[in-house]
Amino acid sequence: MLKLLGNAKIFPFPKPSSFIKQLLMVGTCKNSIVVDFFSGSATTAHAVMQLNAEDGGHRQFIMVQ
């Protein structure tokens, strides 16, 4: 990876799912489709499923690696 990216700063941790879930609560409806183009650890998918379980939503997600 270092060979490919050089000395670029790389995040050593996934996005916090609690933060993503808060963004979803503000920015989606119960039947929204959420797209994540940087879904390495699928944190967004996890947050979508958690929020659906909590509020009875039917949000769907598309994750792109």
PDB file of N, CA, C and O in Angstrom:
ATOM      1  N   MET A   1       0.832  -1.185   0.000  1.00  0.00           N
ATOM      2  CA  MET A   1       0.000   0.000   0.000  1.00  0.00           C
ATOM      3  C   MET A   1       0.874   1.245   0.000  1.00  0.00           C
ATOM      4  O   MET A   1       0.592   2.191  -0.710  1.00  0.00           O
ATOM      5  N   LEU A   2       1.932   1.258   0.796  1.00  0.00           N
ATOM      6  CA  LEU A   2       2.825   2.406   0.862  1.00  0.00           C
ATOM      7  C   LEU A   2       3.473   2.654  -0.491  1.00  0.00           C
ATOM      8  O   LEU A   2       3.654   3.790  -0.912  1.00  0.00           O
ATOM      9  N   LYS A   3       3.780   1.572  -1.186  1.00  0.00           N
ATOM     10  CA  LYS A   3       4.378   1.692  -2.512  1.00  0.00           C
ATOM     11  C   LYS A   3       3.417   2.377  -3.485  1.00  0.00           C
ATOM     12  O   LYS A   3       3.819   3.182  -4.323  1.00  0.00           O
ATOM     13  N   LEU A   4       2.146   2.076  -3.352  1.00  0.00           N
ATOM     14  CA  LEU A   4       1.126   2.629  -4.234  1.00  0.00           C
ATOM     15  C   LEU A   4       0.805   4.086  -3.908  1.00  0.00           C
ATOM     16  O   LEU A   4       0.686   4.924  -4.789  1.00  0.00           O
ATOM     17  N   LEU A   5       0.673   4.408  -2.626  1.00  0.00           N
ATOM     18  CA  LEU A   5       0.232   5.742  -2.216  1.00  0.00           C
ATOM     19  C   LEU A   5       1.342   6.659  -1.731  1.00  0.00           C
ATOM     20  O   LEU A   5       1.099   7.810  -1.403  1.00  0.00           O
ATOM     21  N   GLY A   6       2.566   6.158  -1.617  1.00  0.00           N
ATOM     22  CA  GLY A   6       3.656   6.994  -1.121  1.00  0.00           C
ATOM     23  C   GLY A   6       3.482   7.290   0.352  1.00  0.00           C
ATOM     24  O   GLY A   6       3.098   6.440   1.135  1.00  0.00           O
ATOM     25  N   ASN A   7       3.745   8.521   0.742  1.00  0.00           N
ATOM     26  CA  ASN A   7       3.651   8.915   2.152  1.00  0.00           C
ATOM     27  C   ASN A   7       2.297   9.524   2.507  1.00  0.00           C
ATOM     28  O   ASN A   7       2.178  10.260   3.479  1.00  0.00           O
ATOM     29  N   ALA A   8       1.274   9.250   1.708  1.00  0.00           N
ATOM     30  CA  ALA A   8      -0.053   9.788   1.978  1.00  0.00           C
ATOM     31  C   ALA A   8      -0.573   9.291   3.323  1.00  0.00           C
ATOM     32  O   ALA A   8      -0.345   8.153   3.707  1.00  0.00           O
ATOM     33  N   LYS A   9      -1.255  10.167   4.019  1.00  0.00           N
ATOM     34  CA  LYS A   9      -1.867   9.780   5.294  1.00  0.00           C
ATOM     35  C   LYS A   9      -3.060   8.870   5.006  1.00  0.00           C
ATOM     36  O   LYS A   9      -3.962   9.228   4.259  1.00  0.00           O
ATOM     37  N   ILE A  10      -3.074   7.706   5.613  1.00  0.00           N
ATOM     38  CA  ILE A  10      -4.143   6.732   5.413  1.00  0.00           C
ATOM     39  C   ILE A  10      -4.860   6.549   6.738  1.00  0.00           C
ATOM     40  O   ILE A  10      -4.236   6.433   7.785  1.00  0.00           O
ATOM     41  N   PHE A  11      -6.194   6.542   6.675  1.00  0.00           N
ATOM     42  CA  PHE A  11      -6.960   6.333   7.899  1.00  0.00           C
ATOM     43  C   PHE A  11      -6.743   4.914   8.409  1.00  0.00           C
ATOM     44  O   PHE A  11      -7.043   3.958   7.703  1.00  0.00           O
ATOM     45  N   PRO A  12      -6.286   4.742   9.640  1.00  0.00           N
ATOM     46  CA  PRO A  12      -6.065   3.404  10.187  1.00  0.00           C
ATOM     47  C   PRO A  12      -7.317   2.815  10.837  1.00  0.00           C
ATOM     48  O   PRO A  12      -7.250   1.783  11.483  1.00  0.00           O
ATOM     49  N   PHE A  13      -8.468   3.477  10.689  1.00  0.00           N
ATOM     50  CA  PHE A  13      -9.681   3.027  11.355  1.00  0.00           C
ATOM     51  C   PHE A  13     -10.878   3.277  10.453  1.00  0.00           C
ATOM     52  O   PHE A  13     -10.848   4.170   9.617  1.00  0.00           O
ATOM     53  N   PRO A  14     -11.959   2.510  10.610  1.00  0.00           N
ATOM     54  CA  PRO A  14     -13.167   2.735   9.798  1.00  0.00           C
ATOM     55  C   PRO A  14     -13.930   3.974  10.268  1.00  0.00           C
ATOM     56  O   PRO A  14     -13.684   4.495  11.352  1.00  0.00           O
ATOM     57  N   LYS A  15     -14.859   4.412   9.451  1.00  0.00           N
ATOM     58  CA  LYS A  15     -15.737   5.520   9.839  1.00  0.00           C
ATOM     59  C   LYS A  15     -16.564   5.063  11.047  1.00  0.00           C
ATOM     60  O   LYS A  15     -17.003   3.917  11.092  1.00  0.00           O
ATOM     61  N   PRO A  16     -16.795   5.924  12.025  1.00  0.00           N
ATOM     62  CA  PRO A  16     -17.618   5.524  13.180  1.00  0.00           C
ATOM     63  C   PRO A  16     -19.084   5.345  12.774  1.00  0.00           C
ATOM     64  O   PRO A  16     -19.700   6.266  12.233  1.00  0.00           O
ATOM     65  N   SER A  17     -19.639   4.171  13.010  1.00  0.00           N
ATOM     66  CA  SER A  17     -21.019   3.895  12.595  1.00  0.00           C
ATOM     67  C   SER A  17     -22.024   4.787  13.321  1.00  0.00           C
ATOM     68  O   SER A  17     -23.071   5.124  12.758  1.00  0.00           O
ATOM     69  N   SER A  18     -21.723   5.200  14.537  1.00  0.00           N
ATOM     70  CA  SER A  18     -22.647   6.084  15.256  1.00  0.00           C
ATOM     71  C   SER A  18     -22.770   7.433  14.551  1.00  0.00           C
ATOM     72  O   SER A  18     -23.868   7.999  14.459  1.00  0.00           O
ATOM     73  N   PHE A  19     -21.672   7.943  14.019  1.00  0.00           N
ATOM     74  CA  PHE A  19     -21.700   9.208  13.280  1.00  0.00           C
ATOM     75  C   PHE A  19     -22.461   9.049  11.967  1.00  0.00           C
ATOM     76  O   PHE A  19     -23.287   9.891  11.613  1.00  0.00           O
ATOM     77  N   ILE A  20     -22.228   7.962  11.258  1.00  0.00           N
ATOM     78  CA  ILE A  20     -22.914   7.705   9.999  1.00  0.00           C
ATOM     79  C   ILE A  20     -24.415   7.569  10.249  1.00  0.00           C
ATOM     80  O   ILE A  20     -25.240   8.070   9.495  1.00  0.00           O
ATOM     81  N   LYS A  21     -24.780   6.900  11.350  1.00  0.00           N
ATOM     82  CA  LYS A  21     -26.193   6.737  11.692  1.00  0.00           C
ATOM     83  C   LYS A  21     -26.851   8.086  11.963  1.00  0.00           C
ATOM     84  O   LYS A  21     -27.978   8.325  11.533  1.00  0.00           O
ATOM     85  N   GLN A  22     -26.160   8.993  12.623  1.00  0.00           N
ATOM     86  CA  GLN A  22     -26.699  10.336  12.858  1.00  0.00           C
ATOM     87  C   GLN A  22     -26.923  11.069  11.535  1.00  0.00           C
ATOM     88  O   GLN A  22     -27.945  11.734  11.352  1.00  0.00           O
ATOM     89  N   LEU A  23     -25.968  10.935  10.609  1.00  0.00           N
ATOM     90  CA  LEU A  23     -26.136  11.556   9.298  1.00  0.00           C
ATOM     91  C   LEU A  23     -27.344  10.982   8.565  1.00  0.00           C
ATOM     92  O   LEU A  23     -28.092  11.714   7.917  1.00  0.00           O
ATOM     93  N   LEU A  24     -27.537   9.668   8.678  1.00  0.00           N
ATOM     94  CA  LEU A  24     -28.677   9.024   8.031  1.00  0.00           C
ATOM     95  C   LEU A  24     -30.000   9.482   8.634  1.00  0.00           C
ATOM     96  O   LEU A  24     -30.987   9.650   7.917  1.00  0.00           O
ATOM     97  N   MET A  25     -30.034   9.694   9.940  1.00  0.00           N
ATOM     98  CA  MET A  25     -31.261  10.157  10.592  1.00  0.00           C
ATOM     99  C   MET A  25     -31.656  11.530  10.070  1.00  0.00           C
ATOM    100  O   MET A  25     -32.832  11.822   9.895  1.00  0.00           O
ATOM    101  N   VAL A  26     -30.676  12.374   9.795  1.00  0.00           N
ATOM    102  CA  VAL A  26     -30.941  13.728   9.324  1.00  0.00           C
ATOM    103  C   VAL A  26     -31.210  13.757   7.822  1.00  0.00           C
ATOM    104  O   VAL A  26     -32.080  14.500   7.361  1.00  0.00           O
ATOM    105  N   GLY A  27     -30.492  12.943   7.066  1.00  0.00           N
ATOM    106  CA  GLY A  27     -30.512  13.083   5.623  1.00  0.00           C
ATOM    107  C   GLY A  27     -31.271  12.051   4.822  1.00  0.00           C
ATOM    108  O   GLY A  27     -31.198  12.059   3.596  1.00  0.00           O
ATOM    109  N   THR A  28     -32.010  11.146   5.484  1.00  0.00           N
ATOM    110  CA  THR A  28     -32.747  10.136   4.731  1.00  0.00           C
ATOM    111  C   THR A  28     -34.181  10.029   5.236  1.00  0.00           C
ATOM    112  O   THR A  28     -34.499  10.447   6.346  1.00  0.00           O
ATOM    113  N   CYS A  29     -35.014   9.435   4.386  1.00  0.00           N
ATOM    114  CA  CYS A  29     -36.376   9.060   4.772  1.00  0.00           C
ATOM    115  C   CYS A  29     -36.357   7.563   5.068  1.00  0.00           C
ATOM    116  O   CYS A  29     -35.370   6.890   4.814  1.00  0.00           O
ATOM    117  N   LYS A  30     -37.471   7.043   5.560  1.00  0.00           N
ATOM    118  CA  LYS A  30     -37.510   5.621   5.924  1.00  0.00           C
ATOM    119  C   LYS A  30     -37.444   4.678   4.732  1.00  0.00           C
ATOM    120  O   LYS A  30     -37.238   3.487   4.909  1.00  0.00           O
ATOM    121  N   ASN A  31     -37.575   5.211   3.516  1.00  0.00           N
ATOM    122  CA  ASN A  31     -37.494   4.331   2.338  1.00  0.00           C
ATOM    123  C   ASN A  31     -36.416   4.801   1.353  1.00  0.00           C
ATOM    124  O   ASN A  31     -36.496   4.532   0.169  1.00  0.00           O
ATOM    125  N   SER A  32     -35.390   5.486   1.852  1.00  0.00           N
ATOM    126  CA  SER A  32     -34.308   5.994   1.007  1.00  0.00           C
ATOM    127  C   SER A  32     -33.376   4.874   0.547  1.00  0.00           C
ATOM    128  O   SER A  32     -33.329   3.794   1.137  1.00  0.00           O
ATOM    129  N   ILE A  33     -32.620   5.177  -0.508  1.00  0.00           N
ATOM    130  CA  ILE A  33     -31.531   4.314  -0.953  1.00  0.00           C
ATOM    131  C   ILE A  33     -30.242   5.070  -0.682  1.00  0.00           C
ATOM    132  O   ILE A  33     -30.073   6.208  -1.118  1.00  0.00           O
ATOM    133  N   VAL A  34     -29.327   4.452   0.048  1.00  0.00           N
ATOM    134  CA  VAL A  34     -28.068   5.074   0.447  1.00  0.00           C
ATOM    135  C   VAL A  34     -26.942   4.453  -0.368  1.00  0.00           C
ATOM    136  O   VAL A  34     -26.841   3.229  -0.469  1.00  0.00           O
ATOM    137  N   VAL A  35     -26.079   5.290  -0.959  1.00  0.00           N
ATOM    138  CA  VAL A  35     -24.959   4.813  -1.764  1.00  0.00           C
ATOM    139  C   VAL A  35     -23.659   5.225  -1.094  1.00  0.00           C
ATOM    140  O   VAL A  35     -23.493   6.376  -0.699  1.00  0.00           O
ATOM    141  N   ASP A  36     -22.734   4.294  -0.949  1.00  0.00           N
ATOM    142  CA  ASP A  36     -21.415   4.563  -0.370  1.00  0.00           C
ATOM    143  C   ASP A  36     -20.357   4.080  -1.352  1.00  0.00           C
ATOM    144  O   ASP A  36     -20.257   2.894  -1.633  1.00  0.00           O
ATOM    145  N   PHE A  37     -19.577   5.010  -1.900  1.00  0.00           N
ATOM    146  CA  PHE A  37     -18.561   4.657  -2.887  1.00  0.00           C
ATOM    147  C   PHE A  37     -17.216   4.305  -2.267  1.00  0.00           C
ATOM    148  O   PHE A  37     -16.269   4.008  -2.981  1.00  0.00           O
ATOM    149  N   PHE A  38     -17.100   4.367  -0.942  1.00  0.00           N
ATOM    150  CA  PHE A  38     -15.865   4.010  -0.249  1.00  0.00           C
ATOM    151  C   PHE A  38     -16.201   3.071   0.900  1.00  0.00           C
ATOM    152  O   PHE A  38     -15.997   3.370   2.055  1.00  0.00           O
ATOM    153  N   SER A  39     -16.721   1.910   0.565  1.00  0.00           N
ATOM    154  CA  SER A  39     -17.343   1.053   1.584  1.00  0.00           C
ATOM    155  C   SER A  39     -16.432  -0.042   2.124  1.00  0.00           C
ATOM    156  O   SER A  39     -16.896  -1.112   2.454  1.00  0.00           O
ATOM    157  N   GLY A  40     -15.175   0.226   2.251  1.00  0.00           N
ATOM    158  CA  GLY A  40     -14.203  -0.778   2.678  1.00  0.00           C
ATOM    159  C   GLY A  40     -14.652  -1.677   3.813  1.00  0.00           C
ATOM    160  O   GLY A  40     -14.589  -2.896   3.724  1.00  0.00           O
ATOM    161  N   SER A  41     -15.104  -1.122   4.912  1.00  0.00           N
ATOM    162  CA  SER A  41     -15.506  -1.946   6.060  1.00  0.00           C
ATOM    163  C   SER A  41     -17.022  -2.043   6.196  1.00  0.00           C
ATOM    164  O   SER A  41     -17.509  -2.575   7.187  1.00  0.00           O
ATOM    165  N   ALA A  42     -17.764  -1.505   5.241  1.00  0.00           N
ATOM    166  CA  ALA A  42     -19.238  -1.549   5.210  1.00  0.00           C
ATOM    167  C   ALA A  42     -19.876  -0.880   6.429  1.00  0.00           C
ATOM    168  O   ALA A  42     -20.946  -1.261   6.871  1.00  0.00           O
ATOM    169  N   THR A  43     -19.236   0.154   6.949  1.00  0.00           N
ATOM    170  CA  THR A  43     -19.778   0.877   8.099  1.00  0.00           C
ATOM    171  C   THR A  43     -21.124   1.507   7.777  1.00  0.00           C
ATOM    172  O   THR A  43     -22.042   1.496   8.604  1.00  0.00           O
ATOM    173  N   THR A  44     -21.261   2.043   6.573  1.00  0.00           N
ATOM    174  CA  THR A  44     -22.522   2.673   6.184  1.00  0.00           C
ATOM    175  C   THR A  44     -23.648   1.642   6.128  1.00  0.00           C
ATOM    176  O   THR A  44     -24.757   1.900   6.586  1.00  0.00           O
ATOM    177  N   ALA A  45     -23.352   0.462   5.574  1.00  0.00           N
ATOM    178  CA  ALA A  45     -24.359  -0.601   5.525  1.00  0.00           C
ATOM    179  C   ALA A  45     -24.790  -0.989   6.937  1.00  0.00           C
ATOM    180  O   ALA A  45     -25.979  -1.175   7.204  1.00  0.00           O
ATOM    181  N   HIS A  46     -23.833  -1.081   7.835  1.00  0.00           N
ATOM    182  CA  HIS A  46     -24.130  -1.419   9.228  1.00  0.00           C
ATOM    183  C   HIS A  46     -25.025  -0.348   9.855  1.00  0.00           C
ATOM    184  O   HIS A  46     -26.018  -0.665  10.529  1.00  0.00           O
ATOM    185  N   ALA A  47     -24.698   0.924   9.605  1.00  0.00           N
ATOM    186  CA  ALA A  47     -25.497   2.013  10.164  1.00  0.00           C
ATOM    187  C   ALA A  47     -26.913   2.014   9.591  1.00  0.00           C
ATOM    188  O   ALA A  47     -27.882   2.254  10.315  1.00  0.00           O
ATOM    189  N   VAL A  48     -27.047   1.735   8.295  1.00  0.00           N
ATOM    190  CA  VAL A  48     -28.377   1.669   7.669  1.00  0.00           C
ATOM    191  C   VAL A  48     -29.201   0.558   8.311  1.00  0.00           C
ATOM    192  O   VAL A  48     -30.371   0.758   8.665  1.00  0.00           O
ATOM    193  N   MET A  49     -28.612  -0.618   8.476  1.00  0.00           N
ATOM    194  CA  MET A  49     -29.346  -1.744   9.082  1.00  0.00           C
ATOM    195  C   MET A  49     -29.723  -1.446  10.532  1.00  0.00           C
ATOM    196  O   MET A  49     -30.831  -1.775  10.966  1.00  0.00           O
ATOM    197  N   GLN A  50     -28.819  -0.804  11.277  1.00  0.00           N
ATOM    198  CA  GLN A  50     -29.125  -0.440  12.663  1.00  0.00           C
ATOM    199  C   GLN A  50     -30.297   0.527  12.723  1.00  0.00           C
ATOM    200  O   GLN A  50     -31.215   0.351  13.529  1.00  0.00           O
ATOM    201  N   LEU A  51     -30.250   1.556  11.883  1.00  0.00           N
ATOM    202  CA  LEU A  51     -31.313   2.555  11.896  1.00  0.00           C
ATOM    203  C   LEU A  51     -32.648   1.953  11.466  1.00  0.00           C
ATOM    204  O   LEU A  51     -33.690   2.240  12.062  1.00  0.00           O
ATOM    205  N   ASN A  52     -32.636   1.078  10.470  1.00  0.00           N
ATOM    206  CA  ASN A  52     -33.864   0.391  10.056  1.00  0.00           C
ATOM    207  C   ASN A  52     -34.447  -0.421  11.206  1.00  0.00           C
ATOM    208  O   ASN A  52     -35.658  -0.433  11.417  1.00  0.00           O
ATOM    209  N   ALA A  53     -33.584  -1.108  11.948  1.00  0.00           N
ATOM    210  CA  ALA A  53     -34.044  -1.920  13.077  1.00  0.00           C
ATOM    211  C   ALA A  53     -34.643  -1.042  14.176  1.00  0.00           C
ATOM    212  O   ALA A  53     -35.619  -1.429  14.821  1.00  0.00           O
ATOM    213  N   GLU A  54     -34.071   0.135  14.366  1.00  0.00           N
ATOM    214  CA  GLU A  54     -34.536   1.016  15.434  1.00  0.00           C
ATOM    215  C   GLU A  54     -35.842   1.740  15.092  1.00  0.00           C
ATOM    216  O   GLU A  54     -36.693   1.900  15.961  1.00  0.00           O
ATOM    217  N   ASP A  55     -35.980   2.190  13.837  1.00  0.00           N
ATOM    218  CA  ASP A  55     -37.161   3.006  13.522  1.00  0.00           C
ATOM    219  C   ASP A  55     -38.134   2.333  12.549  1.00  0.00           C
ATOM    220  O   ASP A  55     -39.084   2.960  12.095  1.00  0.00           O
ATOM    221  N   GLY A  56     -37.926   1.065  12.241  1.00  0.00           N
ATOM    222  CA  GLY A  56     -38.827   0.344  11.357  1.00  0.00           C
ATOM    223  C   GLY A  56     -38.743   0.783   9.903  1.00  0.00           C
ATOM    224  O   GLY A  56     -39.655   0.528   9.130  1.00  0.00           O
ATOM    225  N   GLY A  57     -37.631   1.421   9.532  1.00  0.00           N
ATOM    226  CA  GLY A  57     -37.460   1.900   8.167  1.00  0.00           C
ATOM    227  C   GLY A  57     -37.171   0.777   7.184  1.00  0.00           C
ATOM    228  O   GLY A  57     -36.935  -0.373   7.569  1.00  0.00           O
ATOM    229  N   HIS A  58     -37.208   1.129   5.907  1.00  0.00           N
ATOM    230  CA  HIS A  58     -36.939   0.169   4.834  1.00  0.00           C
ATOM    231  C   HIS A  58     -35.853   0.716   3.911  1.00  0.00           C
ATOM    232  O   HIS A  58     -35.916   0.542   2.698  1.00  0.00           O
ATOM    233  N   ARG A  59     -34.870   1.397   4.496  1.00  0.00           N
ATOM    234  CA  ARG A  59     -33.775   1.949   3.712  1.00  0.00           C
ATOM    235  C   ARG A  59     -32.990   0.813   3.064  1.00  0.00           C
ATOM    236  O   ARG A  59     -32.814  -0.234   3.661  1.00  0.00           O
ATOM    237  N   GLN A  60     -32.525   1.072   1.865  1.00  0.00           N
ATOM    238  CA  GLN A  60     -31.680   0.111   1.168  1.00  0.00           C
ATOM    239  C   GLN A  60     -30.319   0.750   0.975  1.00  0.00           C
ATOM    240  O   GLN A  60     -30.176   1.974   1.066  1.00  0.00           O
ATOM    241  N   PHE A  61     -29.311  -0.066   0.695  1.00  0.00           N
ATOM    242  CA  PHE A  61     -27.983   0.482   0.492  1.00  0.00           C
ATOM    243  C   PHE A  61     -27.290  -0.184  -0.689  1.00  0.00           C
ATOM    244  O   PHE A  61     -27.544  -1.324  -1.005  1.00  0.00           O
ATOM    245  N   ILE A  62     -26.441   0.607  -1.329  1.00  0.00           N
ATOM    246  CA  ILE A  62     -25.567   0.121  -2.391  1.00  0.00           C
ATOM    247  C   ILE A  62     -24.152   0.477  -1.955  1.00  0.00           C
ATOM    248  O   ILE A  62     -23.837   1.652  -1.746  1.00  0.00           O
ATOM    249  N   MET A  63     -23.310  -0.532  -1.799  1.00  0.00           N
ATOM    250  CA  MET A  63     -21.938  -0.311  -1.375  1.00  0.00           C
ATOM    251  C   MET A  63     -20.990  -0.619  -2.541  1.00  0.00           C
ATOM    252  O   MET A  63     -21.127  -1.638  -3.195  1.00  0.00           O
ATOM    253  N   VAL A  64     -20.054   0.285  -2.803  1.00  0.00           N
ATOM    254  CA  VAL A  64     -19.098   0.116  -3.888  1.00  0.00           C
ATOM    255  C   VAL A  64     -17.700   0.134  -3.286  1.00  0.00           C
ATOM    256  O   VAL A  64     -17.349   1.048  -2.534  1.00  0.00           O
ATOM    257  N   GLN A  65     -16.910  -0.860  -3.600  1.00  0.00           N
ATOM    258  CA  GLN A  65     -15.541  -0.932  -3.088  1.00  0.00           C
ATOM    259  C   GLN A  65     -14.584  -0.433  -4.116  1.00  0.00           C
ATOM    260  O   GLN A  65     -14.647  -0.716  -5.263  1.00  0.00           O
TER     261      GLN A  65
END
